[in-house]
Coordinates of C-alpha atoms in Angstrom, one line a residue:
M67 CA -6.2 49.1 25.5
A68 CA -5.9 49.4 21.5
T69 CA -6.7 47.8 18.7
G70 CA -5.3 48.2 15.2
N71 CA -4.3 46.1 11.9
I72 CA -1.0 44.0 11.3
N73 CA 1.2 45.7 9.0
V74 CA 2.5 42.6 6.3
S75 CA 5.8 44.7 5.1
V76 CA 6.2 43.0 1.0
E77 CA 10.0 43.8 1.5
N78 CA 10.2 40.8 4.6
I79 CA 7.1 38.2 3.2
F80 CA 8.5 38.3 -0.5
P81 CA 11.4 36.5 0.3
L82 CA 9.9 34.5 2.4
I83 CA 7.9 33.5 0.1
K84 CA 10.8 33.4 -2.8
K85 CA 12.2 30.6 -0.1
F86 CA 10.7 29.2 2.0
L87 CA 6.9 28.9 0.5
Y88 CA 7.1 25.4 -1.1
S89 CA 9.4 22.4 0.3
D90 CA 11.0 21.3 -3.7
H91 CA 11.6 24.3 -6.0
E92 CA 10.2 21.7 -8.5
I93 CA 7.1 22.2 -7.6
F94 CA 6.7 26.0 -9.2
L95 CA 5.9 23.3 -12.9
R96 CA 3.6 22.1 -11.6
E97 CA 2.3 25.3 -9.8
L98 CA 2.2 27.2 -13.0
I99 CA 0.4 24.6 -14.8
S100 CA -2.4 24.4 -12.6
N101 CA -3.0 27.9 -12.3
A102 CA -3.3 27.5 -16.6
T103 CA -6.2 24.9 -16.0
D104 CA -7.8 26.7 -13.9
A105 CA -7.4 29.7 -16.3
T106 CA -9.2 27.3 -19.2
L107 CA -12.4 25.7 -17.0
K108 CA -12.7 29.1 -16.6
L109 CA -13.6 30.1 -19.3
K110 CA -14.8 26.8 -20.4
H111 CA -17.4 27.3 -17.6
L112 CA -18.4 30.9 -18.7
T113 CA -18.8 29.6 -22.0
S114 CA -21.4 27.4 -21.0
I115 CA -24.1 29.5 -19.4
G116 CA -23.6 32.5 -21.9
E117 CA -21.7 35.2 -20.0
S118 CA -18.3 34.8 -23.0
K119 CA -19.2 35.0 -26.2
A120 CA -15.2 33.7 -26.5
E121 CA -15.1 30.4 -28.7
Y122 CA -13.9 27.7 -26.5
G123 CA -11.9 25.7 -29.1
N124 CA -9.5 22.8 -27.8
P125 CA -7.5 24.7 -26.5
F126 CA -4.5 23.1 -24.9
I127 CA -1.3 24.0 -22.7
E128 CA 1.8 25.0 -23.8
V129 CA 5.0 24.4 -22.6
K130 CA 8.3 25.9 -23.9
V131 CA 12.0 25.7 -22.9
D132 CA 14.5 28.1 -24.6
K133 CA 18.0 26.4 -23.8
E134 CA 20.0 29.4 -24.8
G135 CA 18.2 32.2 -23.9
K136 CA 17.5 30.1 -20.1
K137 CA 13.5 30.9 -20.3
I138 CA 10.9 28.6 -19.9
H139 CA 7.2 29.9 -20.8
I140 CA 4.3 28.2 -20.0
I141 CA 1.5 29.7 -22.7
D142 CA -2.3 29.0 -22.3
Q143 CA -5.3 29.4 -24.3
G144 CA -7.9 30.1 -20.9
L145 CA -10.1 33.2 -19.7
G146 CA -6.4 36.1 -19.7
M147 CA -6.5 38.9 -17.4
T148 CA -7.2 42.5 -17.9
A149 CA -4.7 44.9 -15.9
E150 CA -6.6 45.2 -13.2
E151 CA -6.8 42.4 -12.6
V152 CA -4.0 41.5 -13.0
E153 CA -3.2 44.1 -10.0
K154 CA -5.7 42.2 -8.0
Y155 CA -4.9 38.6 -8.6
I156 CA -1.0 38.6 -9.0
N157 CA -0.4 42.4 -7.2
Q158 CA -2.4 40.6 -4.1
V159 CA -0.4 38.3 -2.6
A160 CA -2.3 34.4 -1.5
F161 CA -5.2 36.5 -3.1
S162 CA -6.9 33.6 -4.6
G163 CA -8.9 34.0 -8.3
A164 CA -9.8 30.2 -8.2
E165 CA -11.7 30.9 -4.5
E166 CA -12.8 34.0 -5.8
F167 CA -14.1 32.8 -8.7
L168 CA -15.5 29.2 -6.8
D169 CA -18.0 31.6 -4.4
K170 CA -19.4 34.1 -7.1
Y171 CA -20.6 30.8 -9.1
K172 CA -20.6 28.3 -6.1
D173 CA -24.2 27.5 -7.1
S174 CA -22.6 26.6 -11.6
A175 CA -19.4 26.2 -10.8
K176 CA -19.1 23.2 -8.4
D177 CA -18.1 21.2 -10.6
A178 CA -16.1 23.1 -12.7
G179 CA -12.9 21.6 -11.4
I180 CA -11.3 25.0 -10.4
I181 CA -7.8 23.4 -8.5
G182 CA -6.4 27.1 -6.8
H183 CA -7.6 27.5 -3.9
F184 CA -4.6 29.9 -2.2
G185 CA -3.8 32.3 -3.9
L186 CA 0.2 31.8 -3.6
G187 CA 1.2 29.4 -6.6
F188 CA 1.8 32.4 -8.8
Y189 CA 4.7 33.2 -6.8
S190 CA 6.1 29.3 -6.6
A191 CA 7.6 30.9 -10.3
F192 CA 10.0 33.1 -7.7
M193 CA 12.0 30.4 -6.5
V194 CA 13.4 29.2 -10.0
A195 CA 13.3 32.6 -11.7
D196 CA 15.3 36.1 -11.3
K197 CA 12.4 37.9 -13.3
V198 CA 9.2 36.6 -14.6
E199 CA 7.1 38.6 -17.1
I200 CA 3.7 38.0 -18.1
I201 CA 1.7 38.9 -20.9
T202 CA -1.9 38.1 -21.4
K203 CA -5.2 38.8 -23.3
S204 CA -8.3 38.5 -21.3
H205 CA -11.5 36.7 -23.3
T206 CA -13.7 40.3 -23.0
D207 CA -12.3 42.9 -25.4
A208 CA -10.6 44.7 -22.7
P209 CA -6.3 45.4 -23.9
A210 CA -3.3 42.8 -23.4
A211 CA -1.6 43.6 -20.8
Y212 CA 1.9 43.7 -19.9
W213 CA 3.3 42.2 -16.0
V214 CA 7.3 42.0 -15.2
C215 CA 8.7 41.6 -12.1
D216 CA 12.4 41.3 -11.6
G217 CA 11.9 38.8 -7.5
S218 CA 11.6 42.3 -5.5
P219 CA 8.5 44.5 -4.5
T220 CA 8.5 46.7 -7.7
F221 CA 6.7 45.7 -10.5
I222 CA 5.7 46.8 -14.2
L223 CA 2.7 46.7 -15.8
E224 CA 1.5 48.5 -18.9
E225 CA -0.6 47.5 -22.0
A226 CA 0.7 45.2 -24.4
D227 CA -0.1 44.4 -27.7
K228 CA -1.0 40.1 -27.3
K229 CA -4.0 39.6 -29.9
E230 CA -4.9 36.4 -28.8
R231 CA -6.5 35.3 -25.6
G232 CA -4.8 33.7 -23.2
T233 CA -1.5 34.3 -20.9
E234 CA 2.1 34.0 -21.4
I235 CA 4.6 33.3 -18.5
I236 CA 8.0 33.9 -19.5
L237 CA 10.3 32.7 -16.3
H238 CA 14.3 33.8 -16.4
V239 CA 15.6 31.0 -15.1
S240 CA 18.2 31.8 -12.7
E241 CA 21.5 30.4 -12.8
E242 CA 21.6 28.0 -9.4
E243 CA 18.2 26.3 -11.1
T244 CA 19.7 26.1 -14.6
E245 CA 18.9 22.0 -14.3
F246 CA 15.4 23.1 -15.5
L247 CA 16.6 23.9 -18.7
E248 CA 16.8 20.4 -19.2
D249 CA 13.3 19.3 -21.9
S250 CA 14.1 15.6 -19.5
K251 CA 13.7 17.7 -16.2
I252 CA 10.5 19.1 -17.8
S253 CA 9.9 16.3 -18.9
E254 CA 10.1 14.3 -15.7
L255 CA 8.0 16.6 -14.2
L256 CA 5.0 17.1 -16.3
V257 CA 4.7 13.2 -16.0
K258 CA 5.5 12.6 -12.4
Y259 CA 2.0 15.9 -11.6
N260 CA 0.7 16.6 -14.7
K261 CA -0.1 13.2 -16.3
F262 CA -3.2 13.1 -15.7
M263 CA -4.4 17.2 -15.7
P264 CA -8.3 18.0 -17.5
V265 CA -6.8 19.8 -20.6
P266 CA -4.2 19.1 -22.5
I267 CA -0.7 19.9 -22.1
K268 CA 1.7 20.2 -25.1
F269 CA 5.5 19.9 -25.2
G270 CA 7.5 19.8 -28.1
T271 CA 7.0 17.3 -31.1
K272 CA 7.6 13.9 -31.4
T273 CA 8.8 11.0 -33.9
E274 CA 5.1 8.8 -35.5
T275 CA 5.5 6.6 -37.7
L276 CA 2.8 5.9 -40.3
P277 CA 2.0 3.0 -42.8
K278 CA 4.1 2.5 -46.1
P279 CA 3.5 3.3 -49.5
E280 CA 1.8 1.2 -51.1
G281 CA 3.8 -1.4 -53.7
A282 CA 6.5 -0.4 -50.6
K283 CA 9.7 -3.5 -50.5
E284 CA 10.0 -4.9 -46.6
E285 CA 13.0 -3.3 -46.0
D286 CA 11.9 -0.4 -46.9
P287 CA 12.1 1.8 -43.8
A288 CA 8.2 3.8 -42.5
P289 CA 7.8 6.9 -43.0
T290 CA 7.3 9.7 -40.7
Q291 CA 6.3 12.8 -39.4
E292 CA 7.1 15.3 -36.1
V293 CA 4.0 15.1 -34.9
D294 CA 2.7 17.6 -31.4
N295 CA 3.8 15.6 -28.6
F296 CA 0.6 15.6 -25.6
I297 CA 2.1 14.4 -22.7
N298 CA -1.6 14.1 -20.7
N299 CA -4.2 11.6 -20.4
P300 CA -7.1 14.7 -19.6
T301 CA -9.8 11.5 -19.1
P302 CA -8.0 8.5 -16.7
A303 CA -10.3 6.5 -16.0
W304 CA -10.6 7.4 -12.8
T305 CA -12.8 10.6 -13.5
K306 CA -15.4 8.2 -15.7
Q307 CA -18.6 6.4 -14.5
P308 CA -17.5 2.6 -13.8
A309 CA -20.5 1.9 -16.4
D310 CA -19.1 3.4 -19.2
L311 CA -15.7 0.9 -18.8
E312 CA -15.0 -2.6 -19.1
D313 CA -12.1 -4.5 -17.6
K314 CA -9.6 -3.8 -20.1
D315 CA -10.1 -0.3 -19.6
Y316 CA -9.4 -1.2 -15.6
K317 CA -6.4 -2.7 -16.8
D318 CA -4.5 -0.3 -19.3
F319 CA -4.9 2.0 -16.5
Y320 CA -3.7 0.1 -14.6
R321 CA -0.6 -0.4 -17.1
E322 CA -0.5 3.8 -17.1
L323 CA -0.2 4.0 -13.5
Y324 CA 2.5 1.3 -13.4
P325 CA 4.5 0.6 -16.9
M326 CA 7.7 -1.3 -15.2
Q327 CA 4.8 -3.6 -13.0
F328 CA 4.0 -7.1 -15.8
E329 CA 1.7 -9.0 -13.4
E330 CA -2.0 -8.2 -13.6
P331 CA -3.6 -6.9 -11.6
L332 CA -5.9 -9.8 -9.9
F333 CA -9.0 -7.7 -9.6
N334 CA -9.8 -3.1 -8.8
I335 CA -12.4 -1.1 -6.5
H336 CA -14.3 2.2 -8.3
L337 CA -13.9 4.7 -5.8
N338 CA -17.0 7.0 -6.7
V339 CA -18.3 9.1 -3.8
D340 CA -20.0 13.2 -4.1
Y341 CA -22.1 13.2 -0.5
P342 CA -20.8 13.7 2.2
F343 CA -17.6 14.4 0.4
N344 CA -16.3 14.5 -2.8
L345 CA -14.2 11.2 -3.9
T346 CA -13.1 9.4 -6.9
G347 CA -10.6 7.0 -7.5
I348 CA -9.6 2.9 -8.0
L349 CA -7.7 0.8 -6.5
Y350 CA -5.6 -2.0 -7.8
F351 CA -5.4 -5.5 -6.2
P352 CA -2.0 -6.5 -6.7
K353 CA -0.1 -10.0 -6.1
L354 CA 1.3 -9.8 -3.3
D355 CA 4.1 -11.1 -2.2
P356 CA 3.3 -12.5 2.2
S357 CA 5.6 -10.6 4.1
V358 CA 6.2 -8.1 6.0
G359 CA 8.8 -6.0 4.0
I360 CA 6.3 -4.9 1.5
Q361 CA 6.5 -2.0 -0.9
K362 CA 4.1 0.4 0.0
D363 CA 3.7 4.1 -1.3
K364 CA 1.7 2.9 -4.4
I365 CA -1.4 4.6 -4.2
Q366 CA -1.3 8.5 -5.9
L367 CA -3.0 11.0 -4.3
Y368 CA -4.5 13.5 -6.5
Q369 CA -6.4 16.4 -6.4
N370 CA -8.6 17.6 -9.6
Q371 CA -6.7 15.4 -11.7
V372 CA -3.0 17.0 -9.6
F373 CA -0.5 15.2 -8.3
V374 CA 0.3 15.3 -5.2
T375 CA 2.1 13.5 -3.4
D376 CA 2.4 8.9 -2.9
N377 CA 1.9 9.1 0.9
V378 CA -1.9 8.6 1.0
E379 CA -1.1 7.6 5.6
G380 CA -4.0 8.9 6.6
I381 CA -6.4 8.6 3.8
V382 CA -6.3 5.4 3.1
P383 CA -6.8 2.6 6.2
E384 CA -2.7 1.6 7.0
F385 CA -3.8 -1.1 5.6
L386 CA -4.9 -1.1 2.2
T387 CA -1.7 0.7 1.9
M388 CA -0.3 -2.4 0.2
L389 CA -3.1 -1.4 -2.4
R390 CA -2.3 0.6 -5.5
G391 CA -4.4 2.9 -7.7
V392 CA -5.7 6.5 -7.4
I393 CA -7.5 8.8 -5.1
D394 CA -9.2 11.8 -6.0
S395 CA -10.1 14.4 -3.5
P396 CA -11.1 18.0 -3.4
D397 CA -12.0 18.1 -0.4
I398 CA -8.6 16.3 0.8
P399 CA -7.2 19.5 3.3
L400 CA -4.0 19.8 2.2
N401 CA -1.4 22.5 3.5
V402 CA -0.3 25.5 1.6
S403 CA 2.1 24.2 -0.3
R404 CA -0.7 21.5 -1.1
S405 CA 2.7 18.9 0.6
Y406 CA 1.1 17.6 3.7
L407 CA -2.3 16.9 5.0
Q408 CA -4.3 18.0 7.6
A409 CA -5.9 15.8 9.5
D410 CA -9.4 16.6 9.8
G411 CA -12.9 14.5 10.4
A412 CA -12.7 14.5 7.2
V413 CA -10.3 12.5 6.4
K414 CA -11.6 10.1 8.9
K415 CA -14.6 9.8 6.8
I416 CA -13.0 9.5 3.7
S417 CA -10.4 6.3 5.2
S418 CA -13.5 4.5 6.9
Y419 CA -15.3 4.8 3.5
I420 CA -12.9 3.6 1.4
T421 CA -12.2 0.7 4.0
R422 CA -16.0 0.0 4.3
K423 CA -16.0 -0.1 -0.2
V424 CA -13.6 -2.7 0.2
A425 CA -15.0 -4.4 2.3
D426 CA -17.8 -4.5 0.9
K427 CA -16.1 -5.3 -3.0
L428 CA -14.4 -8.8 -1.3
S429 CA -17.9 -9.5 0.6
S430 CA -19.3 -9.0 -2.9
L431 CA -16.8 -10.9 -4.8
F432 CA -16.4 -13.9 -2.1
K433 CA -20.5 -14.6 -2.7
N434 CA -20.9 -14.3 -6.5
N435 CA -17.3 -16.4 -7.6
R436 CA -15.9 -18.6 -4.2
E437 CA -14.2 -20.6 -6.3
D438 CA -12.3 -17.5 -7.8
F439 CA -11.9 -15.8 -4.3
E440 CA -10.6 -18.8 -3.4
A441 CA -8.1 -19.2 -6.1
K442 CA -6.9 -16.1 -5.1
W443 CA -7.1 -15.9 -1.7
N444 CA -3.0 -16.4 -1.0
D445 CA -2.1 -13.2 -3.0
I446 CA -5.1 -10.8 -0.8
K447 CA -4.9 -12.6 2.6
I448 CA -1.6 -10.6 3.6
V449 CA -4.2 -6.9 3.7
I450 CA -7.1 -9.0 4.8
E451 CA -5.2 -10.8 7.7
Y452 CA -3.6 -6.7 8.9
G453 CA -7.2 -5.3 8.4
M454 CA -8.6 -7.4 10.6
L455 CA -6.2 -6.7 12.8
S456 CA -5.9 -3.2 12.6
E457 CA -9.8 -2.1 12.1
D458 CA -12.4 -3.6 14.7
K459 CA -14.3 -2.0 11.3
F460 CA -13.3 -4.5 9.0
F461 CA -12.8 -7.1 11.1
D462 CA -16.6 -7.5 11.5
K463 CA -17.7 -7.8 7.8
A464 CA -14.5 -9.8 6.8
K465 CA -14.5 -12.3 9.0
N466 CA -17.4 -13.8 7.0
F467 CA -15.4 -14.0 3.7
A468 CA -12.2 -14.2 4.9
L469 CA -10.6 -18.0 4.4
I470 CA -9.1 -20.5 6.7
P471 CA -7.5 -23.1 4.0
T472 CA -6.0 -26.9 4.8
V473 CA -2.8 -28.8 5.0
D474 CA -5.4 -30.9 2.1
N475 CA -6.2 -27.2 -0.1
A476 CA -10.0 -26.9 1.2
Y477 CA -10.8 -23.9 1.8
F478 CA -13.7 -23.1 5.1
T479 CA -14.7 -19.8 6.8
F480 CA -13.9 -19.5 10.2
D481 CA -17.9 -20.0 11.3
E482 CA -17.3 -23.6 8.8
L483 CA -14.1 -24.7 10.3
K484 CA -15.9 -24.6 13.1
A485 CA -18.8 -26.5 12.1
K486 CA -16.3 -29.1 10.4
I487 CA -14.5 -29.9 13.7
E488 CA -16.7 -29.2 16.0
A489 CA -17.1 -33.2 17.2
A490 CA -13.5 -34.0 17.3
Q491 CA -11.2 -31.2 18.3
T492 CA -12.3 -30.8 22.3
D493 CA -10.0 -30.4 24.5
K494 CA -10.7 -31.5 28.1
D495 CA -12.6 -28.5 29.1
G496 CA -14.5 -28.4 26.2
K497 CA -12.1 -26.4 24.4
L498 CA -13.1 -26.1 20.3
V499 CA -9.0 -26.8 19.0
V500 CA -8.2 -25.7 15.9
L501 CA -4.6 -26.9 14.5
Y502 CA -2.6 -25.2 12.2
T503 CA 0.7 -25.2 10.5
S504 CA 2.9 -22.1 9.9
D505 CA 5.2 -24.4 7.4
K506 CA 3.7 -27.5 5.5
D507 CA 7.2 -29.2 5.4
A508 CA 9.0 -28.2 8.4
Q509 CA 6.0 -29.6 10.0
H510 CA 5.5 -32.1 7.8
S511 CA 6.1 -35.1 10.8
Y512 CA 3.7 -33.0 13.1
I513 CA 0.8 -32.7 10.9
Q514 CA 1.2 -35.6 9.2
A515 CA 0.5 -37.7 12.7
A516 CA -2.6 -35.3 13.1
K517 CA -3.3 -36.4 9.7
D518 CA -3.2 -40.5 10.9
K519 CA -4.9 -39.5 14.0
G520 CA -8.3 -37.7 11.8
Y521 CA -7.3 -34.3 12.5
E522 CA -8.5 -31.5 10.8
V523 CA -4.9 -29.3 10.4
A524 CA -5.3 -25.6 9.3
L525 CA -2.4 -23.9 7.0
L526 CA -1.8 -20.4 8.2
D527 CA 1.4 -19.5 7.0
S528 CA 1.0 -15.6 7.2
P529 CA 3.6 -13.8 9.1
I530 CA 1.2 -12.0 11.7
V531 CA -0.4 -15.1 11.6
S532 CA 0.3 -14.7 16.4
H533 CA -1.7 -11.9 16.2
L534 CA -4.5 -12.7 13.8
I535 CA -5.4 -15.8 15.8
Q536 CA -5.4 -13.9 19.5
K537 CA -7.9 -11.6 17.7
L538 CA -9.9 -14.7 16.6
E539 CA -9.8 -16.3 20.6
S540 CA -10.6 -13.6 22.1
T541 CA -14.0 -13.1 19.1
Y542 CA -14.7 -16.1 19.6
E543 CA -15.1 -17.7 22.3
N544 CA -14.6 -21.4 24.0
T545 CA -11.8 -21.9 20.7
T546 CA -8.3 -22.1 20.9
F547 CA -4.9 -22.3 18.0
V548 CA -2.7 -24.3 18.4
R549 CA 0.4 -25.5 16.1
V550 CA 0.5 -28.9 14.7
D551 CA 4.2 -29.3 16.7
G552 CA 3.4 -27.1 20.2
D553 CA 1.8 -29.0 23.0
H554 CA 2.1 -32.6 22.3
I555 CA -2.3 -32.8 20.7
D556 CA -2.6 -36.5 22.9
N557 CA -2.8 -34.4 25.6
L558 CA -5.1 -31.3 24.6
I559 CA -7.7 -32.7 22.5
K560 CA -10.3 -35.0 24.1
K561 CA -10.5 -38.6 22.9
E562 CA -10.3 -42.1 24.1
D563 CA -6.8 -43.0 25.1
T564 CA -6.5 -46.4 24.5
T565 CA -2.7 -46.9 24.3
V566 CA -1.1 -49.9 26.9
S567 CA 2.6 -48.5 28.0
K568 CA 5.2 -50.9 28.0
L569 CA 6.9 -49.2 30.8
N570 CA 4.7 -48.9 33.9
D571 CA 5.0 -45.1 36.8
E572 CA 8.0 -46.3 38.0
E573 CA 10.6 -47.3 35.7
K574 CA 8.6 -44.2 33.4
E575 CA 10.1 -41.9 36.6
A576 CA 13.7 -43.7 35.5
L577 CA 13.5 -43.1 32.4
K578 CA 12.4 -39.7 33.3
T579 CA 14.8 -38.9 35.2
T580 CA 17.9 -40.8 33.0
I581 CA 16.8 -38.1 30.9
E582 CA 16.5 -35.3 32.3
G583 CA 20.6 -36.2 33.6
V584 CA 21.5 -35.9 29.9
V585 CA 19.6 -33.1 28.1
P586 CA 20.3 -29.1 29.6
K587 CA 17.3 -28.9 32.1
E588 CA 17.2 -24.6 31.6
T589 CA 15.7 -25.7 28.1
Y590 CA 13.8 -28.4 28.0
T591 CA 11.3 -29.8 30.1
V592 CA 10.8 -33.9 29.8
Q593 CA 7.0 -35.4 29.2
V594 CA 7.5 -39.4 29.3
E595 CA 4.1 -40.8 27.5
A596 CA 2.8 -44.0 25.8
M597 CA 2.3 -43.5 22.3
D598 CA 2.3 -46.2 19.0
S599 CA 5.3 -47.7 18.7
Q600 CA 5.9 -46.0 15.4
A601 CA 5.5 -42.6 16.6
S602 CA 8.4 -41.4 16.6
P603 CA 10.4 -41.6 20.0
F604 CA 11.4 -38.0 20.6
I605 CA 9.7 -35.4 19.9
I606 CA 10.4 -31.8 20.5
T607 CA 7.3 -29.3 20.8
Q608 CA 6.9 -25.6 22.6
P609 CA 4.5 -24.6 24.7
E610 CA 1.6 -22.8 22.7
F611 CA 1.6 -19.8 24.9
M612 CA 5.9 -19.0 24.5
R613 CA 6.1 -19.8 20.7
R614 CA 3.4 -17.4 20.2
M615 CA 4.6 -14.4 22.8
K616 CA 8.1 -14.6 20.6
E617 CA 6.7 -15.0 17.7
M618 CA 4.1 -11.6 18.0
Q619 CA 7.7 -9.7 19.9
Q620 CA 9.4 -10.8 16.2
T621 CA 6.3 -8.9 14.4
G622 CA 6.4 -5.6 16.5
G623 CA 3.6 -7.0 18.8
G624 CA 1.9 -4.0 21.1
G625 CA 3.6 -4.6 24.1
M626 CA 5.2 -7.5 23.5
A627 CA 7.9 -5.9 25.2
M628 CA 7.2 -6.2 28.7
F629 CA 8.4 -9.7 28.0
G630 CA 11.9 -8.6 27.2
N631 CA 13.7 -11.7 25.4
M632 CA 12.1 -14.2 26.0
P633 CA 14.6 -17.7 26.7
E634 CA 13.7 -21.0 24.2
T635 CA 11.8 -23.4 25.8
Y636 CA 10.9 -27.1 25.0
N637 CA 8.7 -29.6 25.6
L638 CA 10.7 -32.4 24.7
V639 CA 7.8 -35.6 24.7
V640 CA 9.5 -39.3 25.1
N641 CA 7.6 -42.4 23.5
S642 CA 7.3 -45.1 25.7
N643 CA 6.7 -47.6 24.0
H644 CA 9.1 -47.0 21.1
S645 CA 11.6 -49.8 21.2
L646 CA 14.8 -46.9 21.2
V647 CA 13.4 -46.4 24.6
E648 CA 14.0 -50.0 26.0
K649 CA 17.0 -50.4 23.9
I650 CA 17.7 -46.6 26.5
N651 CA 17.0 -48.8 29.5
A652 CA 19.0 -51.9 27.9
A653 CA 22.4 -50.0 27.4
E654 CA 25.3 -51.1 29.5
N655 CA 26.4 -48.2 31.7
D656 CA 24.9 -44.8 32.0
E657 CA 28.1 -43.6 29.0
A658 CA 26.4 -45.5 26.8
K659 CA 22.8 -44.0 27.3
S660 CA 23.6 -40.9 27.4
A661 CA 25.1 -41.1 23.8
L662 CA 21.6 -42.7 22.7
I663 CA 20.0 -40.1 24.4
K664 CA 21.9 -37.2 23.3
Q665 CA 21.6 -38.8 18.9
A666 CA 17.9 -39.2 19.1
L667 CA 17.5 -35.9 20.4
D668 CA 19.8 -34.1 17.9
L669 CA 17.3 -36.3 15.8
A670 CA 14.3 -34.6 16.9
K671 CA 16.1 -31.1 17.4
L672 CA 17.1 -31.6 13.2
S673 CA 13.6 -32.4 12.2
Q674 CA 12.6 -29.2 13.6
N675 CA 15.7 -26.5 11.8
L676 CA 17.2 -26.5 15.6
L677 CA 20.4 -28.4 15.0
K678 CA 22.9 -25.3 14.5
G679 CA 26.8 -24.8 15.4
E680 CA 28.7 -27.1 17.4
D681 CA 25.6 -28.8 18.1
L682 CA 25.2 -30.2 14.3
T683 CA 29.1 -30.8 13.7
N684 CA 29.4 -32.9 17.0
F685 CA 25.4 -34.8 15.6
V686 CA 27.7 -35.3 12.2
K687 CA 30.6 -36.7 13.6
R688 CA 28.5 -39.3 15.9
S689 CA 26.5 -40.2 13.4
F690 CA 29.6 -41.3 12.0
D691 CA 31.1 -42.5 14.3
L692 CA 27.6 -45.2 15.0
I693 CA 28.0 -46.0 11.4

């Protein structure tokens, strides 16, 4: 048996780091600025505990582009390095100075905001540069050092004459990466990745308009001056305590995150926890269009104020990815390139915390200002309903504040609605029947018929309503939901039947046979019933179960594929007391009866938006012939 150490050849590993460590070459700027930020924050910590005699001052990071010389400079005023530290941190691939610093000062530096972890970020420079130089001066009295490498395992390290504390990294940009010599490209990357870095970042200058001097004419141009251009906000709202922020601060920060979003958010949720994990952030509820095609990827994930991704799947529960805002946590496990999540127990805890925090906020809004909550319901309901379907713990909290509006613009929790309709809306088996509409306009006649009978009609018009009512029915025993144009409500809801039929049973059966001979048997099941003479002569309804299964299938219901492509089947309810039925029975011949039946059926189909194509063309022609 033999044991030993695996020998990793620098000649072999360096090209891998250079070419494949990061998925996007643009990451080099994020990594180098992160290193500069760490160097600055380390110095801040050491000066605060008296371990550095340097004057911290007001340091910043500067990025310069020398297009003619094909160079990019990243300059910081941080800790700096001695020659020995360059040897240790730069020449030893994957030795993380940040990790060593946090380990050495683990008690006092836990809140220092140090970003680095893996010690590989510096080498991202070689993805865009043929040669990299480092000129660095330590905060101690040690001589400055100069390091240069051309992308091979060979380097030069010697003394330099730099007088100011800090580090300057010079990238000699390769011919293939000259896009990074454009000011617009660098500016775009700084805003994307470093917009909220905790150390000010300077990039070039900008023109600032000054007030006009006293006595200046209206047509005189205002004076201007060139000032340093700092591109980032080092203290974004989520880094502050909620007690230090007002409503205006949250709205201003929303506009900073989404400058092209003109509508104000409905409300926000400030996340701030330090145990059992560190997490800060602000989530906003925007106005949402209640459709299944909602745009996601609007929540930005940061790690110590460094942008990581706007794909927060896994950290934020699926139903909350429709929100907007920021989440920042140093405890989120990322891969070595800081580009992808590595799921573990911490991520699940964070997701559960966010779910609970959102539920608590919504509950608070409901209890403290129900009128305002009701006014915002249509803009937020899709998130809450989706959450109730996908997260059982969220459902347990949300069932107490989720609202069910009625067609008369009244709002009830489910328990409140049950109490209101319990006496009037039970079926023959004693089940509570919740009548609802999914489209007030399309189902208007059915709604009116239900209201004429004194029934309450709920308005449930979100695209996931079929899934939601399935969940509610499984949670609340002895309750069923029926769409107002579904199985005929006179058959469903228990009530004393006082309507007398004009036809006897034999005549009803004959009428049914006549109509069945005209309408397509594979599509319609004919029912002849005695109703008020003012009710429609022909009413099309759809069996609740079949209609709901089709809706769930269309919106991606789990397991619905087993039903295959379900056919369209309907009930055709014929009012035996209507005068049109008398005309059908009194028609001279079968042809006349058939024409009346077809016309009545098409009118019923028209009211349900089911009349299309050739059938619609024939109906229009037949209608003209009749008049």
